[in-house]
Amino acid sequence: MATLELNLLSNLANKHSKPPYLRFQYGTAGFRTLGANLDSVLFRVGVLAGLRSKKQDGKTIGVMVTASHNPEPDNGVKLVDPRGEMLEAAWEAHATTLSNADTTEELLEVIANIIQVAKIDISKPARVVYARDTRPSGEALVASLEDGLRAVGAEARNAGVTTTPVLHYLVRAINTKSTTESYGEDSEDGYYEKMCGAYKKLVANRPLPPPLIVDCANGVGTFAADRVKDILGSTLPITLVNTATTTVGALNNASGADFVKTSQRLPPSLSDTLKPGERACSLDGDADRLIYFYLDESGTFKMLDGDKIAALVASFIVEQVKLAGLENKVRVGIVQTAYANGASTKYLSSRLPVKCVATGVKHLHHAAEHYPIGVYFEANGHGTVLFSPETVRTLETHQPSTPAQSTALNYLINLTQLINQTVGDALSDMLLVEAVLAHKSYSAVEWDGLYSDLPNRLVKVVVADRNIFQTQDAERRLVSPPGLQAKIDELVRRYDAGRSFVRPSGTEDVVRVYAEAMLKPLADELAFRVAGLVYDETGGDAFTRPKEFL
Ligand code: G16
């Protein structure tokens, strides 16, 4: 550890000792738990980010302090690799080991071991950019992170209070600055100007759309949506709601994409304002998820989730690829998870190759990279579109032979600028949806008409130890606890168009149960019956079981 200042490292580590009774795990989206328990984790993540940067020859690594859709008292942290993508899987294990070292001595040993195993040249520079969302615990956690960065001698850039996708963008923009692969100006303004500029080009000559209501989940997306609203002005009239970023307890509370998706209803704050036919959308607490919705003529709530966004966007892209004369050169593929509605999978797979992977943006992102154009969306509203480097080159060099080909080619090129290709961004996805709606002259009702969702239900079961639930087949089947999958199969067989699966959450201390069936009451019943099985399996009984579990 020649060039690490061990005294400084130990002294700072002593300031951020690990509570002995806690165990941590780098899960679906990094570390996530009560903000009050994360001081030592943030310090160690600072150290790890520095080591990761050294390993990457001094390239800038990102650190985002957020717990996204989780309740306000939770917080979390995740690392972002140099191209703006999620941390390499092998380093997730280092993160978990580092976070669980019980003493400073043990921590130093773990650090020495990581340096050896990962073959890190610690004389290399370390560079890190970090940001946080609006959670009250964020400021103190950033201070712990800064100590970790100082301990490892990292050159640090504070990107302030901003969204997760902005942080991902900044990492890539910083690392590609002044290169032929430049991803854009390395500032928030640079990002919004790039995205909104592309949107303006895409909708030039289209009629102005009716106003769009954006539910900001009372989180950091408020600031981002406000910037987009300012830049776009009358090009896209936006009304922001749920913008109480400083009201304690408001974040994600009865608002935001997770609320809308899981409760399948309007944020209560919109119940008196949203008129039938008007479209609205919800962001989540760090603005990387997007769910649209509207009320039909009878006032019934209708949701346009990640699956519907994938269907809309993929159809448009396929159409433009054909119009540009590129259908033999550029293929489009879709990536979903088991949560994708069965009707969406049927709709999409009759048109395009569709792959199902485990939950977690990192899994979808990697799978989407295998397609020339990979469209990936989770039903919960996470997602984006990736254009492979070869596809980008093809778009840049293709010689259109007709004006129609040239127009379609320009649309595709503008899409590569509009879409955040490091990670899904609710705001960029929103502009993507709006651009496609403008081109197709679709209202929310017409978009919704692409296919009809199978009724479905998502239920959380609080269990003592979610780690006993292990899955296979892209999380569609349980291998543990033994025998439980057979019981689920037996139940599912009794429901017309029935499907159900169980998996442990990677971001909350719960097990999730998903079910769909031909009719809504039956989807609910199936979900609650499977939840009952899960509950009983973990030691529950008929007396303590939540009353809705059957
Ligand atoms: C994170 C991940 C998503 C995942 C979600 C729920 O989202 O980035 O890919 O779908 O957690 O995961 P789980 O079901 O394992 O709890 P977010 O928006 O919370 O960062």
XYZ file of C-alpha atoms and ligand atoms in Angstrom:
570
model
C 0.000 0.000 0.000
C 3.025 2.196 -0.734
C 1.292 5.394 -1.773
C -1.753 5.181 0.459
C -1.372 7.222 3.614
C -2.189 4.530 6.127
C -2.325 6.851 9.133
C -4.771 9.145 7.447
C -6.824 6.177 6.270
C -6.966 4.629 9.765
C -7.754 7.910 11.499
C -10.571 8.676 9.127
C -11.846 5.081 9.250
C -12.016 5.363 13.056
C -14.363 8.332 12.643
C -16.717 6.123 10.623
C -16.710 2.813 12.457
C -19.147 0.088 11.469
C -22.015 -0.647 13.853
C -21.176 -4.220 15.001
C -24.744 -5.525 14.728
C -25.278 -4.579 11.070
C -24.531 -6.529 7.869
C -24.590 -4.816 4.485
C -25.021 -6.057 0.938
C -24.411 -4.395 -2.434
C -27.761 -5.320 -4.022
C -29.865 -4.599 -7.131
C -28.928 -0.924 -7.049
C -26.038 -0.667 -4.589
C -26.363 -0.407 -0.808
C -29.794 0.533 0.420
C -31.136 0.676 3.969
C -32.020 3.199 6.693
C -30.001 6.361 6.068
C -29.094 6.489 9.759
C -27.144 3.219 9.401
C -25.043 4.133 6.386
C -22.211 6.326 7.706
C -19.516 3.609 7.617
C -20.750 2.338 4.254
C -20.417 5.762 2.654
C -16.889 6.189 3.981
C -15.897 2.814 2.572
C -17.618 3.457 -0.751
C -15.459 6.575 -1.012
C -12.359 4.419 -0.550
C -13.615 1.824 -3.024
C -14.485 4.460 -5.638
C -10.903 5.728 -5.389
C -9.513 2.210 -5.815
C -11.851 1.558 -8.746
C -10.627 4.739 -10.431
C -6.990 3.727 -9.917
C -7.816 0.343 -11.415
C -9.321 2.170 -14.403
C -6.139 4.163 -14.925
C -7.472 7.309 -13.259
C -10.730 7.433 -15.186
C -13.531 9.146 -13.297
C -15.860 6.905 -11.280
C -19.312 8.077 -10.181
C -20.951 7.767 -6.778
C -24.683 8.433 -6.391
C -26.200 8.813 -2.942
C -29.882 7.923 -3.262
C -32.493 5.391 -2.258
C -34.612 6.197 -5.296
C -38.164 4.872 -4.833
C -37.660 3.810 -1.187
C -39.282 5.696 1.708
C -37.647 8.941 2.780
C -35.797 7.604 5.877
C -33.935 5.108 3.652
C -30.853 6.078 1.758
C -28.325 4.295 -0.367
C -25.283 4.532 -2.545
C -24.094 3.035 -5.797
C -21.008 3.287 -7.961
C -20.929 4.152 -11.638
C -18.215 2.844 -13.970
C -16.316 5.044 -16.474
C -18.717 4.730 -19.406
C -21.604 5.711 -17.135
C -22.766 2.134 -16.652
C -23.338 0.234 -13.403
C -20.337 -1.036 -11.422
C -18.769 -4.228 -12.805
C -20.291 -7.257 -11.041
C -16.960 -8.556 -9.656
C -16.519 -5.308 -7.735
C -19.947 -5.608 -6.123
C -18.444 -8.432 -4.066
C -15.528 -6.157 -3.053
C -18.070 -3.521 -2.012
C -19.951 -6.001 0.162
C -16.769 -7.338 1.805
C -15.427 -3.849 2.444
C -18.696 -2.690 4.008
C -18.715 -5.607 6.454
C -15.173 -5.312 7.883
C -15.862 -5.043 11.601
C -12.800 -3.056 12.710
C -10.356 -0.575 11.198
C -7.626 -3.266 11.234
C -9.905 -5.631 9.337
C -10.802 -2.846 6.933
C -7.122 -2.218 6.144
C -6.646 -5.938 5.505
C -9.650 -6.035 3.162
C -8.334 -2.988 1.282
C -4.893 -4.620 0.934
C -6.557 -7.777 -0.315
C -8.660 -5.934 -2.913
C -5.534 -4.149 -4.153
C -3.802 -7.505 -4.538
C -6.686 -9.503 -6.013
C -7.744 -6.768 -8.434
C -4.103 -5.994 -9.294
C -4.483 -2.265 -8.615
C -1.535 0.021 -9.246
C -2.114 2.408 -6.357
C 0.357 4.941 -7.683
C -2.259 5.791 -10.345
C -4.451 8.852 -9.796
C -8.028 8.500 -8.515
C -10.887 10.686 -9.740
C -14.475 10.570 -8.531
C -17.620 12.618 -9.224
C -20.504 12.344 -6.783
C -24.027 13.608 -6.249
C -27.015 13.068 -3.988
C -30.796 13.298 -4.104
C -32.941 15.458 -1.779
C -33.165 13.041 1.186
C -32.556 14.743 4.548
C -29.858 12.180 5.421
C -27.957 12.894 2.191
C -25.817 15.804 3.347
C -24.230 13.933 6.281
C -23.707 10.841 4.140
C -21.917 12.888 1.498
C -19.601 14.186 4.238
C -18.776 10.545 5.142
C -18.171 9.789 1.466
C -15.853 12.797 1.183
C -13.797 11.458 4.104
C -13.438 8.156 2.246
C -12.318 9.968 -0.892
C -9.810 11.993 1.129
C -8.520 8.817 2.786
C -7.647 7.318 -0.582
C -6.318 10.578 -2.029
C -8.993 10.900 -4.714
C -9.514 14.058 -6.690
C -13.214 14.676 -6.094
C -15.874 16.676 -7.915
C -19.153 17.413 -6.146
C -22.033 17.463 -8.648
C -24.410 18.586 -5.877
C -28.077 17.672 -5.598
C -29.111 16.111 -8.862
C -30.744 13.076 -10.446
C -29.186 9.635 -10.852
C -29.205 9.826 -14.679
C -27.440 13.194 -14.617
C -24.673 11.642 -12.521
C -24.361 8.736 -14.991
C -24.218 11.210 -17.881
C -21.562 13.318 -16.158
C -19.315 10.298 -15.622
C -19.359 9.449 -19.331
C -19.063 13.093 -20.416
C -16.050 13.657 -18.138
C -14.303 10.497 -19.334
C -14.864 11.231 -23.016
C -14.102 14.969 -22.832
C -11.912 16.177 -25.705
C -11.915 12.736 -27.336
C -13.465 11.584 -30.594
C -16.097 9.793 -28.481
C -17.173 12.960 -26.640
C -20.567 12.325 -25.048
C -21.345 16.016 -24.510
C -20.472 18.922 -22.253
C -19.739 17.691 -18.724
C -22.314 19.827 -16.960
C -26.003 19.586 -16.107
C -26.714 22.447 -18.491
C -24.817 20.612 -21.208
C -26.970 17.551 -20.634
C -30.309 19.332 -20.723
C -29.359 21.418 -23.731
C -28.281 18.293 -25.621
C -31.469 16.405 -24.781
C -33.874 19.285 -25.303
C -32.101 20.403 -28.491
C -32.612 16.953 -29.988
C -36.262 16.960 -28.867
C -36.879 20.313 -30.552
C -35.435 18.970 -33.813
C -37.529 15.816 -33.558
C -40.811 17.686 -33.135
C -40.095 20.597 -35.481
C -43.079 21.004 -37.838
C -45.351 18.900 -35.606
C -48.416 20.517 -33.975
C -47.820 21.696 -30.393
C -48.934 19.007 -27.929
C -51.566 19.544 -25.221
C -50.073 20.276 -21.773
C -48.441 17.429 -19.884
C -48.715 17.039 -16.097
C -45.518 15.765 -14.437
C -45.657 14.301 -10.905
C -42.156 14.851 -9.477
C -42.566 12.541 -6.416
C -41.526 15.564 -4.274
C -37.959 14.648 -5.151
C -34.910 15.801 -7.054
C -36.716 15.249 -10.365
C -38.507 18.527 -9.571
C -35.327 20.474 -10.385
C -34.647 18.459 -13.518
C -38.223 18.752 -14.793
C -38.151 22.483 -14.088
C -35.012 22.862 -16.246
C -36.582 20.914 -19.083
C -39.785 22.967 -18.776
C -37.787 26.220 -18.975
C -35.716 25.142 -21.960
C -38.657 23.776 -23.930
C -41.141 26.559 -23.154
C -44.132 26.326 -25.471
C -42.574 23.429 -27.451
C -43.840 21.192 -24.646
C -46.127 22.853 -22.094
C -45.473 21.159 -18.748
C -47.263 21.524 -15.412
C -45.274 20.260 -12.424
C -47.012 18.724 -9.397
C -45.708 17.100 -6.184
C -42.734 19.426 -6.018
C -42.414 19.743 -2.207
C -38.715 18.885 -2.070
C -38.194 20.350 1.411
C -41.338 19.042 3.121
C -40.281 16.320 5.548
C -41.924 13.002 4.750
C -43.190 14.029 1.311
C -40.646 12.184 -0.854
C -42.304 9.307 -2.767
C -45.270 9.608 -0.402
C -48.580 9.045 -2.233
C -46.766 10.238 -5.340
C -44.204 9.132 -7.872
C -43.734 6.256 -10.284
C -43.534 3.465 -7.702
C -46.746 4.607 -5.993
C -48.610 4.745 -9.300
C -47.248 1.437 -10.564
C -47.807 -0.585 -7.401
C -51.114 0.902 -6.287
C -52.395 1.229 -9.892
C -54.078 4.535 -9.137
C -53.650 8.282 -9.458
C -51.481 10.175 -6.999
C -54.235 11.570 -4.715
C -53.000 15.123 -5.369
C -54.173 14.747 -8.969
C -57.606 13.321 -8.298
C -59.360 16.693 -8.661
C -57.221 18.099 -11.462
C -56.664 15.391 -14.075
C -59.431 15.431 -16.683
C -60.424 12.389 -18.770
C -58.136 12.040 -21.793
C -55.354 14.283 -20.383
C -52.018 12.536 -20.097
C -49.778 12.752 -17.058
C -46.628 11.024 -15.898
C -44.811 10.273 -12.649
C -41.072 10.270 -11.965
C -39.561 8.464 -8.976
C -37.409 9.835 -6.134
C -34.213 10.087 -8.208
C -35.891 10.574 -11.598
C -34.804 7.400 -13.342
C -38.258 5.806 -13.624
C -41.213 6.997 -15.633
C -44.859 5.882 -15.648
C -47.564 7.582 -17.748
C -51.285 7.463 -16.988
C -54.629 8.981 -17.929
C -58.335 8.692 -17.108
C -60.574 7.216 -19.781
C -63.956 8.700 -20.720
C -65.613 7.062 -17.733
C -62.950 8.420 -15.386
C -61.257 5.029 -14.949
C -57.526 5.139 -14.210
C -55.337 3.710 -17.012
C -51.611 3.146 -16.679
C -48.982 3.305 -19.404
C -46.002 1.646 -17.758
C -42.502 0.653 -18.874
C -43.914 -2.124 -21.065
C -46.187 0.295 -22.886
C -43.280 2.732 -23.297
C -41.172 -0.082 -24.797
C -43.950 -1.005 -27.246
C -44.453 2.607 -28.353
C -40.788 3.438 -28.701
C -39.681 0.165 -30.314
C -42.438 0.358 -32.943
C -41.388 3.896 -33.838
C -37.706 3.013 -34.073
C -38.391 -0.055 -36.236
C -40.525 2.105 -38.518
C -37.787 4.737 -38.883
C -35.109 2.084 -39.485
C -37.208 0.740 -42.367
C -37.981 4.207 -43.732
C -34.273 5.050 -43.643
C -33.541 1.966 -45.760
C -31.534 0.325 -42.986
C -33.660 -2.705 -42.133
C -31.054 -5.121 -43.473
C -28.225 -3.451 -41.551
C -29.711 -2.486 -38.192
C -31.727 -4.908 -36.071
C -33.816 -3.886 -33.090
C -34.222 -6.116 -30.022
C -36.121 -5.849 -26.742
C -35.110 -6.737 -23.194
C -37.670 -7.204 -20.421
C -37.890 -8.850 -16.998
C -40.387 -11.341 -15.581
C -42.499 -8.367 -14.442
C -43.295 -7.507 -18.066
C -46.990 -7.938 -18.630
C -47.690 -11.141 -20.579
C -49.666 -9.143 -23.137
C -46.687 -6.868 -23.805
C -44.362 -9.827 -24.292
C -46.864 -11.343 -26.730
C -47.228 -8.044 -28.616
C -43.496 -7.392 -28.828
C -42.307 -10.930 -29.547
C -44.617 -11.196 -32.548
C -42.616 -8.307 -34.042
C -39.091 -8.388 -32.600
C -36.630 -10.585 -30.703
C -37.390 -10.351 -26.968
C -35.096 -11.468 -24.149
C -36.071 -11.866 -20.485
C -33.405 -11.197 -17.812
C -33.263 -10.823 -14.018
C -34.515 -7.616 -12.380
C -32.025 -4.781 -12.200
C -31.033 -2.162 -14.718
C -27.530 -3.616 -14.940
C -28.885 -6.943 -16.287
C -31.139 -5.287 -18.844
C -28.450 -2.857 -19.937
C -25.908 -5.588 -20.597
C -28.410 -7.703 -22.523
C -29.486 -4.696 -24.615
C -25.861 -4.045 -25.589
C -25.973 -7.246 -27.634
C -28.426 -5.740 -30.134
C -27.568 -3.110 -32.767
C -30.447 -1.143 -31.217
C -31.482 -2.532 -27.826
C -34.706 -1.264 -26.269
C -34.938 -2.170 -22.597
C -37.617 -1.272 -20.102
C -38.678 -2.718 -16.783
C -42.430 -2.615 -16.188
C -41.735 -0.261 -13.250
C -40.574 2.426 -15.664
C -36.785 2.032 -15.742
C -35.342 1.878 -19.203
C -33.694 3.358 -22.223
C -32.557 2.562 -25.755
C -28.966 1.675 -26.630
C -27.447 2.257 -30.061
C -24.307 0.148 -30.509
C -21.151 1.997 -31.632
C -21.439 0.211 -34.987
C -25.038 1.359 -35.385
C -24.009 4.935 -34.608
C -21.307 4.680 -37.307
C -23.856 3.258 -39.762
C -26.230 6.145 -39.062
C -23.420 8.663 -39.540
C -22.178 7.215 -42.826
C -25.395 5.968 -44.455
C -26.169 7.743 -47.724
C -29.939 8.130 -48.021
C -31.246 7.788 -51.550
C -34.571 9.619 -51.125
C -35.789 12.616 -49.083
C -37.955 10.233 -47.021
C -34.897 8.131 -46.182
C -32.993 11.248 -45.232
C -35.787 12.422 -42.892
C -35.974 9.037 -41.136
C -32.180 8.923 -40.825
C -32.187 12.354 -39.177
C -34.872 11.230 -36.734
C -32.718 8.256 -35.741
C -29.633 10.451 -35.317
C -31.610 12.884 -33.161
C -32.877 9.972 -31.062
C -29.276 9.014 -30.260
C -28.840 12.551 -28.885
C -32.153 12.687 -27.031
C -31.808 9.330 -25.311
C -29.511 8.893 -22.306
C -27.525 5.814 -23.236
C -25.728 5.461 -19.920
C -28.882 4.645 -17.955
C -32.602 5.360 -18.251
C -33.646 8.911 -17.403
C -37.288 9.698 -16.638
C -36.931 13.111 -18.304
C -35.184 11.861 -21.422
C -37.676 8.982 -21.662
C -40.529 11.455 -21.241
C -39.264 13.517 -24.178
C -38.819 10.320 -26.178
C -42.444 9.346 -25.530
C -43.635 12.865 -26.324
C -41.662 12.898 -29.581
C -43.168 9.576 -30.669
C -46.698 10.644 -29.680
C -46.204 13.829 -31.703
C -45.066 11.852 -34.756
C -47.824 9.284 -34.553
C -50.423 11.933 -33.635
C -51.397 9.591 -30.794
C -53.315 10.568 -27.691
C -52.730 8.527 -24.520
C -55.823 6.487 -25.451
C -54.435 5.551 -28.866
C -51.051 4.673 -27.391
C -52.797 2.507 -24.798
C -54.619 0.752 -27.650
C -51.398 -0.911 -28.910
C -52.357 -3.896 -26.749
C -54.445 -4.558 -23.618
C -52.606 -5.416 -20.415
C -53.477 -8.622 -18.632
C -54.809 -7.715 -15.180
C -52.001 -8.056 -12.645
C -51.077 -7.524 -9.016
C -47.801 -6.933 -7.192
C -47.670 -7.709 -3.463
C -44.878 -7.298 -0.889
C -44.400 -9.888 1.849
C -42.292 -8.880 4.849
C -40.214 -11.900 5.903
C -37.549 -12.537 8.505
C -34.914 -13.565 5.967
C -35.460 -12.851 2.280
C -32.168 -14.599 1.427
C -33.815 -18.024 1.766
C -35.647 -17.230 -1.492
C -33.497 -18.222 -4.438
C -34.560 -18.146 -8.053
C -33.603 -19.377 -11.517
C -34.789 -18.872 -15.119
C -34.519 -15.059 -15.004
C -36.228 -15.109 -11.583
C -39.329 -16.811 -12.940
C -38.954 -19.921 -10.752
C -37.952 -20.537 -7.147
C -35.345 -23.155 -6.321
C -35.499 -22.432 -2.598
C -37.291 -22.870 -0.219
C -37.698 -26.424 -1.524
C -41.213 -27.390 -2.555
C -42.635 -23.857 -2.669
C -42.448 -23.554 -6.478
C -44.493 -26.756 -6.876
C -47.208 -25.265 -4.637
C -47.201 -22.052 -6.700
C -47.430 -24.066 -9.942
C -50.378 -25.977 -8.561
C -52.191 -22.719 -7.710
C -51.383 -21.026 -11.013
C -52.867 -23.950 -12.970
C -56.285 -23.096 -11.560
C -56.354 -19.583 -13.113
C -57.192 -18.736 -16.702
C -54.066 -17.059 -18.213
C -52.531 -17.335 -14.741
C -48.869 -16.540 -14.111
C -47.112 -15.844 -10.850
C -43.580 -15.693 -9.522
C -41.803 -14.884 -6.280
C -38.426 -13.189 -5.809
C -36.562 -11.429 -3.023
C -36.255 -7.667 -3.508
C -32.731 -6.325 -3.867
C -33.670 -2.879 -2.571
C -36.163 -3.461 0.249
C -36.374 -6.012 3.015
C -39.300 -7.842 1.410
C -40.180 -10.667 -0.945
C -42.150 -9.588 -4.012
C -45.034 -11.611 -5.445
C -46.293 -10.912 -8.961
C -49.419 -12.455 -10.462
C -51.510 -11.972 -13.567
C -54.746 -13.578 -14.738
C -57.582 -13.012 -17.189
C -59.667 -10.924 -14.749
C -58.515 -8.379 -12.177
C -60.171 -10.005 -9.118
C -58.534 -13.292 -10.115
C -55.083 -11.690 -10.521
C -55.541 -10.172 -7.023
C -56.686 -13.488 -5.611
C -53.778 -15.388 -7.155
C -51.252 -12.826 -5.836
C -52.701 -12.951 -2.323
C -52.824 -16.751 -2.336
C -49.172 -16.959 -3.398
C -48.320 -14.296 -0.786
C -50.052 -16.505 1.787
C -47.879 -19.460 0.739
C -44.732 -17.329 1.024
C -45.783 -16.013 4.410
C -46.491 -19.479 5.806
C -43.226 -20.807 4.391
C -41.282 -18.331 6.528
C -42.849 -19.342 9.797
C -46.097 -17.347 9.609
C -49.467 -18.817 10.463
C -53.149 -18.093 10.005
C -53.217 -15.903 13.145
C -50.389 -13.491 12.262
C -50.859 -13.474 8.488
C -51.838 -10.043 6.982
C -55.594 -10.192 6.463
C -55.453 -9.829 2.677
C -53.136 -12.851 2.252
C -55.215 -15.926 1.512
C -33.835 -0.397 -8.532
C -33.192 -1.019 -9.744
C -34.258 -1.514 -10.702
C -35.208 -2.461 -9.998
C -35.749 -1.805 -8.728
C -36.548 -2.770 -7.884
O -34.615 0.688 -8.911
O -32.378 -0.051 -10.366
O -33.638 -2.139 -11.788
O -36.274 -2.798 -10.828
O -34.677 -1.345 -7.914
O -35.708 -3.824 -7.530
P -36.101 -4.899 -6.458
O -37.382 -5.498 -6.931
O -34.958 -5.857 -6.452
O -36.315 -4.186 -5.147
P -34.673 2.045 -8.095
O -35.567 2.931 -8.897
O -35.224 1.743 -6.744
O -33.241 2.482 -8.056
